[in-house]
Amino acid sequence: MIPGEIRVASAKFRDDLLNDTLPFWLDRSIDREYGGYFTAFDRDGRRLETDKAVWFQGRFAWMLATIAETVEPRNYWLERAKHGIDFLQRYCVDRDGRYFFLVTRDGQPLRKRRYVFSECFAAMAYAAYGKSAGSEDHCQMAIELFRDLRSHLGPNSFLEPKVNPGVRPMKSLASPMILIGVAQEIRKATGLVECTEVIEQCIDEIRTDFVKGDLACVLENVGKQGEVIETFDGRLINPGHSIELAWFLMEEARQRDLPELTALGIQILDWSLKLGWDKQYGGLYYFRDCHGFPCAEYWHDMKFWWPHAEAIIATLLAWRLTGEERYWSWHHKIYSWSYQHFADPEFGEWFGYLHRDGTLSSTIKGNQWKGPFHLPRMQFYCWQLLEEVIHAQPV
Amino acid sequence: MIPGEIRVASAKFRDDLLNDTLPFWLDRSIDREYGGYFTAFDRDGRRLETDKAVWFQGRFAWMLATIAETVEPRNYWLERAKHGIDFLQRYCVDRDGRYFFLVTRDGQPLRKRRYVFSECFAAMAYAAYGKSAGSEDHCQMAIELFRDLRSHLGPNSFLEPKVNPGVRPMKSLASPMILIGVAQEIRKATGLVECTEVIEQCIDEIRTDFVKGDLACVLENVGKQGEVIETFDGRLINPGHSIELAWFLMEEARQRDLPELTALGIQILDWSLKLGWDKQYGGLYYFRDCHGFPCAEYWHDMKFWWPHAEAIIATLLAWRLTGEERYWSWHHKIYSWSYQHFADPEFGEWFGYLHRDGTLSSTIKGNQWKGPFHLPRMQFYCWQLLEEVIHAQPV
């Protein structure tokens, strides 16, 4: 690629973020009456329900507070981030300190789940807001929640497992992975020293127990000592999730100049693109089996928006860190496929769910799992990374 | 249709059941070492895991015991039914009397769920086996479990709901519906008088609270008094489930000569075929929204095997009860589409999961949700119904 191409790409990410993705949500997501954000919308922005997904109170607040660090007018973004943060604090925490998963429009609790992802996204939001707004209180809340999360997600976690641990002890990649993501945010906002320690523990656990060199993949679920379990769950690979892990690791490597960690991220990216890319129709499969057996989940071969957003980041970062042209090619290939298939030029934002062959399965733009996170995060991250390239010495 | 056509159709159902579907499972499902049935198989019968789905210990035992009533050699079927029943009793019941959802090959508990479907299928199995084998003990076990289920699934059920009942009280069609199915089996096996009372209560509840004339559909989830709840869950229609309900009602109407109930079943069938049939590609959608809004579930437009099996039964029974040619046409249309798309002439049985356009999504023949139940039940039911037509007075 030539410098001009990089400038065009950067401007496109910026433009898509600020003039397409964010306006789609900002125009209709903010509930001025009860606080918080709506997320359930059809393609044209028609609201499909008013229940509030707690993940997105944190995720969108995090995104807006992060943008406020970089994009003027700062107060515009901060005010909108605070809108979600206040709703989180006021309505989304149960008496035991655990967060809900779903609340009504006016903040009454509907569902609480075993997982602590709501808490993770809340911690990220508090951290980013604390930094952007210079609020010591919010930084402190983020740190407290992070310490609480360590006990839920760390090696001696007391999170209630789905499968009887007395009979089949298992652990999931999601736990150390999200903890890396949260720790990176807390460290960025507060400089908390223990974050790096937590990140290193998580990376060690992933490298030792989930990364399988002989199978050339990262498994989603393994035994307590990393044993491969010969069941549907035990053989499960989620290429989009592995690719997200790959760039979490490369980002850590970039921040701390750790070439071995870059190599691990690159390795995981290579495996996941090989396993995950659909050679017949293009796009990334949702699930694969580590032996090539069929998966048990119905939607295993569907193309979801978020693995593509993660792959656009990971390939760009791999190109940035290695300088290898093939990652720029992959980046371009995944970007093009995604914009051809997920983007909705008529009403903005991306569709979320395609059939294997790339045809549209659902016109939905948001529900409890799809909202303003993976897409705007990708656009923001890639924009910032390309700006860094533009302003750095020639690669 | 002409009598010859009916004879051919009947022979085909019998042949498919006895020479295709059942051999697929009997050849590889029975675990002679640890007891019980395996269900996780790829298309060619390769076993994909050894965990045992508790639903299918009951469902397959029920199917085999039911066949033993009709097909010789009786002991062959009874022995194989007993195989699952013994495993159920020995390994699948927790100390509190509740049944597990998944156990290991050797019967150690892996998962227990909020729902009581494992218990329902166990009760059906005990009843059918009790009748076929003349075992008073098994009939008694069925009755006890059925009484226990009434308290879980009846109007004042104490089943823990997914959504906070203090904030949004809801109830699901699945509860009264499965109770009808279980009660019909217990009544057939034991003549227990209270079964009819339970069935009538369930039908009343369904008619009053779940059947929505103004929306021309049956809703899966409603408020405690049948209120329509304007959320994804509250608008959800499962056409295959509605069609299964339709034939449960018509079957009750047929057994007890209740023309009004036939009319209700027919009404529900008509609505569901209209809502559920994909005019572009054929086949039945998995989910629909009662206002035509998009559904939140990813697999909403996939074609699953079981709604088609239920629709083949329901349309045949509707034809039998009304004599209307259009139901024979529907029956033929759904039967043909299903055999063209789900059947696997090479290795037998049906595939389970197709994309909307009818192409194969997964080669899997069995997992925790697909096993020897909907397909062989359909083949058995339709065979028996057509035999009744052949031997009855002309319709």
Short mmCIF file of C-alpha atoms in Angstrom, two decimals, chain A:
data_model
loop_
_atom_site.label_atom_id
_atom_site.label_comp_id
_atom_site.label_asym_id
_atom_site.label_seq_id
_atom_site.Cartn_x
_atom_site.Cartn_y
_atom_site.Cartn_z
CA MET A 1 0.00 0.00 0.00
CA ILE A 2 1.03 3.55 -0.60
CA PRO A 3 0.72 6.47 1.82
CA GLY A 4 -2.24 7.86 -0.13
CA GLU A 5 -4.09 4.60 0.25
CA ILE A 6 -3.51 4.68 4.00
CA ARG A 7 -4.85 8.24 4.23
CA VAL A 8 -7.97 7.28 2.31
CA ALA A 9 -8.50 4.23 4.51
CA SER A 10 -8.07 6.26 7.69
CA ALA A 11 -10.50 8.92 6.55
CA LYS A 12 -13.03 6.25 5.63
CA PHE A 13 -12.89 4.64 9.09
CA ARG A 14 -13.29 8.07 10.68
CA ASP A 15 -16.14 9.02 8.42
CA ASP A 16 -17.98 5.73 8.89
CA LEU A 17 -17.62 6.02 12.66
CA LEU A 18 -18.64 9.64 13.06
CA ASN A 19 -21.11 10.07 10.22
CA ASP A 20 -22.72 6.67 9.95
CA THR A 21 -22.38 4.29 12.91
CA LEU A 22 -22.56 6.70 15.83
CA PRO A 23 -25.40 8.83 14.43
CA PHE A 24 -27.49 5.67 13.91
CA TRP A 25 -27.31 5.03 17.67
CA LEU A 26 -27.16 8.57 19.02
CA ASP A 27 -30.32 9.56 17.17
CA ARG A 28 -32.46 6.91 18.82
CA SER A 29 -30.61 5.02 21.52
CA ILE A 30 -30.58 7.60 24.30
CA ASP A 31 -33.65 7.50 26.53
CA ARG A 32 -34.01 11.06 27.82
CA GLU A 33 -37.02 10.06 29.88
CA TYR A 34 -35.71 7.13 31.94
CA GLY A 35 -31.98 7.28 31.29
CA GLY A 36 -29.78 4.65 29.67
CA TYR A 37 -29.70 3.36 26.11
CA PHE A 38 -32.14 1.43 23.97
CA THR A 39 -30.53 -1.10 21.63
CA ALA A 40 -33.33 -3.04 19.91
CA PHE A 41 -33.85 -1.57 16.45
CA ASP A 42 -34.84 -2.71 13.01
CA ARG A 43 -32.78 -1.68 9.99
CA ASP A 44 -34.57 1.64 9.57
CA GLY A 45 -34.28 2.51 13.25
CA ARG A 46 -37.74 1.41 14.28
CA ARG A 47 -37.57 0.45 17.95
CA LEU A 48 -38.38 -3.24 18.54
CA GLU A 49 -38.51 -3.29 22.33
CA THR A 50 -37.70 -0.96 25.21
CA ASP A 51 -35.95 -3.42 27.53
CA LYS A 52 -32.40 -2.35 28.23
CA ALA A 53 -29.51 -4.75 27.76
CA VAL A 54 -27.05 -4.08 30.58
CA TRP A 55 -24.04 -5.09 28.45
CA PHE A 56 -24.75 -2.11 26.21
CA GLN A 57 -25.19 0.40 28.98
CA GLY A 58 -21.51 -0.31 29.69
CA ARG A 59 -20.34 -0.91 26.15
CA PHE A 60 -21.83 2.21 24.63
CA ALA A 61 -20.77 4.38 27.56
CA TRP A 62 -17.25 2.97 27.16
CA MET A 63 -17.25 3.71 23.43
CA LEU A 64 -18.49 7.28 23.90
CA ALA A 65 -16.07 8.02 26.73
CA THR A 66 -13.22 6.60 24.64
CA ILE A 67 -14.15 8.78 21.69
CA ALA A 68 -14.31 11.80 24.00
CA GLU A 69 -10.57 11.36 24.57
CA THR A 70 -9.89 12.00 20.91
CA VAL A 71 -12.76 13.73 19.16
CA GLU A 72 -14.15 17.20 19.78
CA PRO A 73 -16.48 18.47 21.15
CA ARG A 74 -15.46 16.55 24.23
CA ASN A 75 -18.47 17.49 26.34
CA TYR A 76 -20.87 16.24 23.70
CA TRP A 77 -19.48 12.71 24.02
CA LEU A 78 -18.94 12.85 27.77
CA GLU A 79 -22.52 13.88 28.46
CA ARG A 80 -23.78 10.96 26.40
CA ALA A 81 -21.37 8.53 28.09
CA LYS A 82 -22.48 9.73 31.52
CA HIS A 83 -26.07 9.04 30.52
CA GLY A 84 -25.34 5.28 30.41
CA ILE A 85 -23.03 5.33 33.40
CA ASP A 86 -25.65 6.92 35.64
CA PHE A 87 -28.23 4.36 34.53
CA LEU A 88 -25.78 1.54 35.22
CA GLN A 89 -25.04 2.74 38.73
CA ARG A 90 -28.60 3.50 39.59
CA TYR A 91 -30.52 0.53 38.13
CA CYS A 92 -28.22 -2.24 36.99
CA VAL A 93 -26.59 -3.39 40.25
CA ASP A 94 -28.23 -5.98 42.47
CA ARG A 95 -28.01 -5.85 46.28
CA ASP A 96 -25.18 -8.40 46.23
CA GLY A 97 -23.09 -6.13 43.99
CA ARG A 98 -23.62 -8.35 40.96
CA TYR A 99 -25.00 -6.68 37.82
CA PHE A 100 -28.19 -7.62 35.99
CA PHE A 101 -28.30 -8.74 32.36
CA LEU A 102 -31.58 -7.10 31.33
CA VAL A 103 -33.76 -4.42 32.91
CA THR A 104 -37.00 -2.75 31.90
CA ARG A 105 -37.03 0.69 30.31
CA ASP A 106 -37.40 2.24 33.77
CA GLY A 107 -34.70 0.08 35.29
CA GLN A 108 -36.53 -2.77 36.97
CA PRO A 109 -34.54 -6.01 36.94
CA LEU A 110 -35.65 -8.66 34.44
CA ARG A 111 -32.75 -11.07 34.17
CA LYS A 112 -29.52 -11.80 35.99
CA ARG A 113 -27.16 -14.41 34.60
CA ARG A 114 -24.36 -16.62 35.89
CA TYR A 115 -21.81 -14.72 33.83
CA VAL A 116 -20.16 -11.45 34.82
CA PHE A 117 -19.93 -9.80 31.41
CA SER A 118 -22.27 -6.99 32.47
CA GLU A 119 -19.79 -6.19 35.24
CA CYS A 120 -16.85 -6.27 32.81
CA PHE A 121 -18.40 -3.77 30.45
CA ALA A 122 -19.44 -1.55 33.36
CA ALA A 123 -15.85 -1.53 34.66
CA MET A 124 -14.57 -0.57 31.21
CA ALA A 125 -17.11 2.24 31.02
CA TYR A 126 -16.24 3.61 34.46
CA ALA A 127 -12.54 3.52 33.63
CA ALA A 128 -12.84 5.25 30.27
CA TYR A 129 -15.22 7.84 31.65
CA GLY A 130 -13.07 8.40 34.71
CA LYS A 131 -10.11 9.14 32.49
CA SER A 132 -11.93 11.26 29.90
CA ALA A 133 -13.88 13.29 32.42
CA GLY A 134 -11.07 13.39 34.97
CA SER A 135 -13.34 11.78 37.56
CA GLU A 136 -11.42 10.12 40.36
CA ASP A 137 -14.66 8.59 41.65
CA HIS A 138 -15.30 6.75 38.43
CA CYS A 139 -11.72 5.54 38.26
CA GLN A 140 -12.08 4.22 41.77
CA MET A 141 -15.35 2.45 40.92
CA ALA A 142 -13.63 0.84 37.96
CA ILE A 143 -10.77 -0.40 40.13
CA GLU A 144 -13.09 -1.83 42.76
CA LEU A 145 -15.19 -3.61 40.17
CA PHE A 146 -12.05 -4.92 38.48
CA ARG A 147 -10.79 -6.38 41.76
CA ASP A 148 -14.16 -8.00 42.29
CA LEU A 149 -14.02 -9.42 38.76
CA ARG A 150 -10.61 -10.98 39.40
CA SER A 151 -12.20 -13.18 42.01
CA HIS A 152 -15.00 -14.14 39.59
CA LEU A 153 -12.88 -14.70 36.50
CA GLY A 154 -9.41 -15.49 37.78
CA PRO A 155 -7.86 -18.97 38.14
CA ASN A 156 -9.72 -19.69 41.39
CA SER A 157 -12.99 -18.23 40.18
CA PHE A 158 -16.20 -19.05 42.02
CA LEU A 159 -18.44 -18.48 39.01
CA GLU A 160 -21.08 -21.21 38.94
CA PRO A 161 -20.30 -23.42 35.93
CA LYS A 162 -22.89 -24.69 33.46
CA VAL A 163 -21.55 -28.22 33.64
CA ASN A 164 -21.21 -30.01 37.00
CA PRO A 165 -17.60 -29.29 38.05
CA GLY A 166 -17.51 -32.33 40.31
CA VAL A 167 -17.97 -34.57 37.29
CA ARG A 168 -16.37 -32.62 34.46
CA PRO A 169 -14.28 -29.63 35.54
CA MET A 170 -14.04 -27.21 32.63
CA LYS A 171 -13.04 -23.64 32.01
CA SER A 172 -13.78 -21.20 29.20
CA LEU A 173 -11.54 -18.97 27.14
CA ALA A 174 -13.99 -16.11 27.66
CA SER A 175 -12.94 -15.64 31.29
CA PRO A 176 -9.21 -14.89 30.94
CA MET A 177 -9.88 -13.10 27.67
CA ILE A 178 -12.37 -10.57 28.95
CA LEU A 179 -10.19 -10.04 31.99
CA ILE A 180 -7.34 -9.00 29.67
CA GLY A 181 -9.66 -6.56 27.94
CA VAL A 182 -10.86 -5.05 31.19
CA ALA A 183 -7.37 -4.89 32.69
CA GLN A 184 -6.04 -3.10 29.60
CA GLU A 185 -8.75 -0.45 29.99
CA ILE A 186 -8.23 -0.01 33.74
CA ARG A 187 -4.48 0.33 33.23
CA LYS A 188 -4.95 2.90 30.47
CA ALA A 189 -7.28 4.94 32.67
CA THR A 190 -5.62 4.63 36.05
CA GLY A 191 -2.15 3.18 35.59
CA LEU A 192 -2.99 0.53 38.20
CA VAL A 193 0.10 -1.65 38.46
CA GLU A 194 -1.65 -4.94 39.21
CA CYS A 195 -3.35 -4.79 35.78
CA THR A 196 -0.20 -5.90 34.00
CA GLU A 197 0.22 -8.74 36.47
CA VAL A 198 -3.36 -9.90 35.81
CA ILE A 199 -2.84 -9.63 32.06
CA GLU A 200 0.30 -11.74 32.28
CA GLN A 201 -1.46 -14.39 34.35
CA CYS A 202 -4.30 -14.52 31.85
CA ILE A 203 -1.95 -14.74 28.88
CA ASP A 204 -0.02 -17.54 30.58
CA GLU A 205 -3.21 -19.45 31.23
CA ILE A 206 -4.39 -19.00 27.64
CA ARG A 207 -1.03 -19.97 26.18
CA THR A 208 -0.69 -23.02 28.41
CA ASP A 209 -4.25 -24.33 28.46
CA PHE A 210 -6.28 -23.00 25.50
CA VAL A 211 -3.76 -22.59 22.67
CA LYS A 212 -3.32 -26.01 21.01
CA GLY A 213 -0.32 -26.13 18.72
CA ASP A 214 -0.95 -29.73 17.67
CA LEU A 215 -4.52 -28.87 16.65
CA ALA A 216 -3.51 -25.46 15.23
CA CYS A 217 -6.31 -23.65 17.01
CA VAL A 218 -7.53 -22.03 20.21
CA LEU A 219 -10.24 -24.01 22.02
CA GLU A 220 -13.21 -22.30 23.67
CA ASN A 221 -13.55 -24.83 26.51
CA VAL A 222 -10.94 -27.11 28.07
CA GLY A 223 -10.46 -29.12 31.24
CA LYS A 224 -9.04 -27.41 34.33
CA GLN A 225 -5.50 -28.33 33.28
CA GLY A 226 -6.10 -27.62 29.62
CA GLU A 227 -7.19 -31.16 28.71
CA VAL A 228 -9.02 -31.54 25.40
CA ILE A 229 -12.51 -32.86 26.16
CA GLU A 230 -13.98 -34.97 23.38
CA THR A 231 -17.45 -33.48 23.31
CA PHE A 232 -19.14 -30.87 21.14
CA ASP A 233 -18.26 -28.18 23.70
CA GLY A 234 -14.73 -29.43 24.17
CA ARG A 235 -13.94 -29.38 20.45
CA LEU A 236 -15.50 -25.98 19.85
CA ILE A 237 -13.60 -23.24 18.05
CA ASN A 238 -15.03 -19.76 17.59
CA PRO A 239 -12.77 -18.22 14.92
CA GLY A 240 -14.04 -14.68 15.55
CA HIS A 241 -13.34 -15.04 19.25
CA SER A 242 -9.84 -16.42 18.55
CA ILE A 243 -9.19 -13.50 16.21
CA GLU A 244 -10.32 -11.04 18.88
CA LEU A 245 -7.90 -12.77 21.26
CA ALA A 246 -5.16 -12.46 18.63
CA TRP A 247 -5.43 -8.69 18.53
CA PHE A 248 -5.77 -8.37 22.32
CA LEU A 249 -2.40 -10.15 22.52
CA MET A 250 -0.85 -8.10 19.71
CA GLU A 251 -2.10 -4.90 21.31
CA GLU A 252 -0.46 -5.91 24.59
CA ALA A 253 2.72 -6.78 22.68
CA ARG A 254 2.63 -3.40 20.93
CA GLN A 255 2.16 -1.45 24.14
CA ARG A 256 4.94 -3.27 25.98
CA ASP A 257 7.21 -4.20 23.07
CA LEU A 258 7.02 -7.96 23.52
CA PRO A 259 7.97 -9.66 20.23
CA GLU A 260 7.19 -13.17 21.50
CA LEU A 261 3.66 -12.10 22.28
CA THR A 262 3.32 -10.56 18.82
CA ALA A 263 4.36 -13.93 17.44
CA LEU A 264 1.70 -15.71 19.50
CA GLY A 265 -0.98 -13.28 18.32
CA ILE A 266 0.13 -13.73 14.71
CA GLN A 267 0.11 -17.50 15.08
CA ILE A 268 -3.43 -17.46 16.44
CA LEU A 269 -4.52 -15.09 13.69
CA ASP A 270 -3.04 -17.33 10.99
CA TRP A 271 -4.71 -20.45 12.40
CA SER A 272 -8.04 -18.71 12.80
CA LEU A 273 -8.14 -17.26 9.31
CA LYS A 274 -7.29 -20.67 7.89
CA LEU A 275 -9.96 -22.40 9.99
CA GLY A 276 -12.55 -19.67 9.90
CA TRP A 277 -12.58 -18.27 6.38
CA ASP A 278 -15.22 -19.79 4.14
CA LYS A 279 -13.44 -20.47 0.85
CA GLN A 280 -16.69 -21.05 -0.99
CA TYR A 281 -18.75 -17.99 -0.04
CA GLY A 282 -16.26 -15.77 1.79
CA GLY A 283 -16.77 -14.49 5.32
CA LEU A 284 -15.98 -16.11 8.66
CA TYR A 285 -17.85 -19.12 10.01
CA TYR A 286 -19.25 -18.72 13.51
CA PHE A 287 -18.14 -22.08 14.95
CA ARG A 288 -15.81 -24.86 13.84
CA ASP A 289 -14.88 -28.19 15.36
CA CYS A 290 -11.21 -28.84 16.07
CA HIS A 291 -11.37 -32.22 14.31
CA GLY A 292 -13.57 -30.98 11.49
CA PHE A 293 -16.61 -32.79 12.92
CA PRO A 294 -19.99 -31.05 12.72
CA CYS A 295 -20.88 -28.57 15.46
CA ALA A 296 -24.01 -28.99 17.55
CA GLU A 297 -25.13 -25.35 17.37
CA TYR A 298 -27.64 -24.50 14.65
CA TRP A 299 -26.01 -21.23 13.60
CA HIS A 300 -22.48 -22.66 13.26
CA ASP A 301 -22.03 -21.59 9.63
CA MET A 302 -23.78 -18.22 9.76
CA LYS A 303 -21.81 -15.05 9.19
CA PHE A 304 -22.14 -12.66 12.13
CA TRP A 305 -21.03 -9.04 11.99
CA TRP A 306 -18.73 -9.07 15.01
CA PRO A 307 -16.10 -11.65 13.97
CA HIS A 308 -15.63 -9.60 10.82
CA ALA A 309 -15.12 -6.39 12.80
CA GLU A 310 -12.57 -8.18 14.97
CA ALA A 311 -10.79 -9.61 11.93
CA ILE A 312 -10.55 -6.18 10.30
CA ILE A 313 -8.74 -4.94 13.42
CA ALA A 314 -6.52 -8.00 13.83
CA THR A 315 -5.30 -8.08 10.24
CA LEU A 316 -4.56 -4.36 10.23
CA LEU A 317 -2.65 -4.64 13.48
CA ALA A 318 -0.77 -7.71 12.20
CA TRP A 319 0.24 -5.71 9.14
CA ARG A 320 1.33 -2.80 11.33
CA LEU A 321 3.43 -5.03 13.61
CA THR A 322 5.00 -7.29 10.96
CA GLY A 323 4.96 -5.13 7.86
CA GLU A 324 3.89 -8.20 5.89
CA GLU A 325 1.83 -7.45 2.80
CA ARG A 326 -0.31 -10.56 3.23
CA TYR A 327 -1.95 -9.06 6.29
CA TRP A 328 -2.80 -5.93 4.36
CA SER A 329 -4.32 -8.21 1.71
CA TRP A 330 -6.32 -10.12 4.31
CA HIS A 331 -7.41 -6.84 5.86
CA HIS A 332 -8.59 -5.58 2.51
CA LYS A 333 -10.34 -8.86 1.68
CA ILE A 334 -12.27 -9.05 4.97
CA TYR A 335 -13.05 -5.34 4.89
CA SER A 336 -14.42 -5.59 1.37
CA TRP A 337 -16.49 -8.69 2.06
CA SER A 338 -17.89 -7.08 5.20
CA TYR A 339 -18.84 -3.81 3.53
CA GLN A 340 -20.40 -5.66 0.62
CA HIS A 341 -22.48 -7.89 2.86
CA PHE A 342 -23.05 -6.27 6.27
CA ALA A 343 -23.22 -2.55 5.49
CA ASP A 344 -26.61 -0.96 4.90
CA PRO A 345 -26.04 2.16 2.79
CA GLU A 346 -29.72 3.05 2.93
CA PHE A 347 -30.15 3.38 6.69
CA GLY A 348 -26.60 3.19 8.00
CA GLU A 349 -24.80 0.83 10.41
CA TRP A 350 -24.38 -2.89 9.66
CA PHE A 351 -26.72 -5.81 9.57
CA GLY A 352 -25.76 -8.47 12.08
CA TYR A 353 -26.79 -11.86 10.78
CA LEU A 354 -26.20 -13.39 7.35
CA HIS A 355 -26.70 -16.91 6.06
CA ARG A 356 -23.60 -18.85 5.13
CA ASP A 357 -23.90 -17.72 1.50
CA GLY A 358 -23.85 -14.05 2.53
CA THR A 359 -27.56 -13.38 2.00
CA LEU A 360 -29.36 -11.45 4.71
CA SER A 361 -30.97 -13.51 7.47
CA SER A 362 -32.32 -10.69 9.62
CA THR A 363 -32.86 -6.97 9.07
CA ILE A 364 -32.24 -6.31 12.75
CA LYS A 365 -29.65 -3.66 13.66
CA GLY A 366 -29.75 -4.17 17.41
CA ASN A 367 -30.94 -6.61 20.06
CA GLN A 368 -29.55 -7.77 23.43
CA TRP A 369 -26.30 -8.91 21.77
CA LYS A 370 -25.84 -6.49 18.89
CA GLY A 371 -25.44 -2.83 19.69
CA PRO A 372 -22.89 -0.01 19.44
CA PHE A 373 -19.71 -1.88 20.31
CA HIS A 374 -17.84 -4.16 17.87
CA LEU A 375 -18.48 -2.04 14.78
CA PRO A 376 -17.65 1.42 16.21
CA ARG A 377 -14.74 -0.03 18.20
CA MET A 378 -13.30 -1.42 14.97
CA GLN A 379 -13.78 1.86 13.13
CA PHE A 380 -12.22 3.83 15.98
CA TYR A 381 -9.31 1.45 16.48
CA CYS A 382 -8.43 1.20 12.79
CA TRP A 383 -8.71 4.96 12.33
CA GLN A 384 -6.36 5.57 15.26
CA LEU A 385 -3.93 2.90 14.14
CA LEU A 386 -3.74 4.31 10.63
CA GLU A 387 -3.25 7.82 12.00
CA GLU A 388 -0.33 6.45 13.96
CA VAL A 389 1.11 4.97 10.77
CA ILE A 390 0.62 8.23 8.89
CA HIS A 391 2.38 10.24 11.58
CA ALA A 392 5.11 7.71 12.33
CA GLN A 393 8.34 7.06 10.51
CA PRO A 394 7.81 5.04 7.34
CA VAL A 395 7.21 1.38 8.29
#
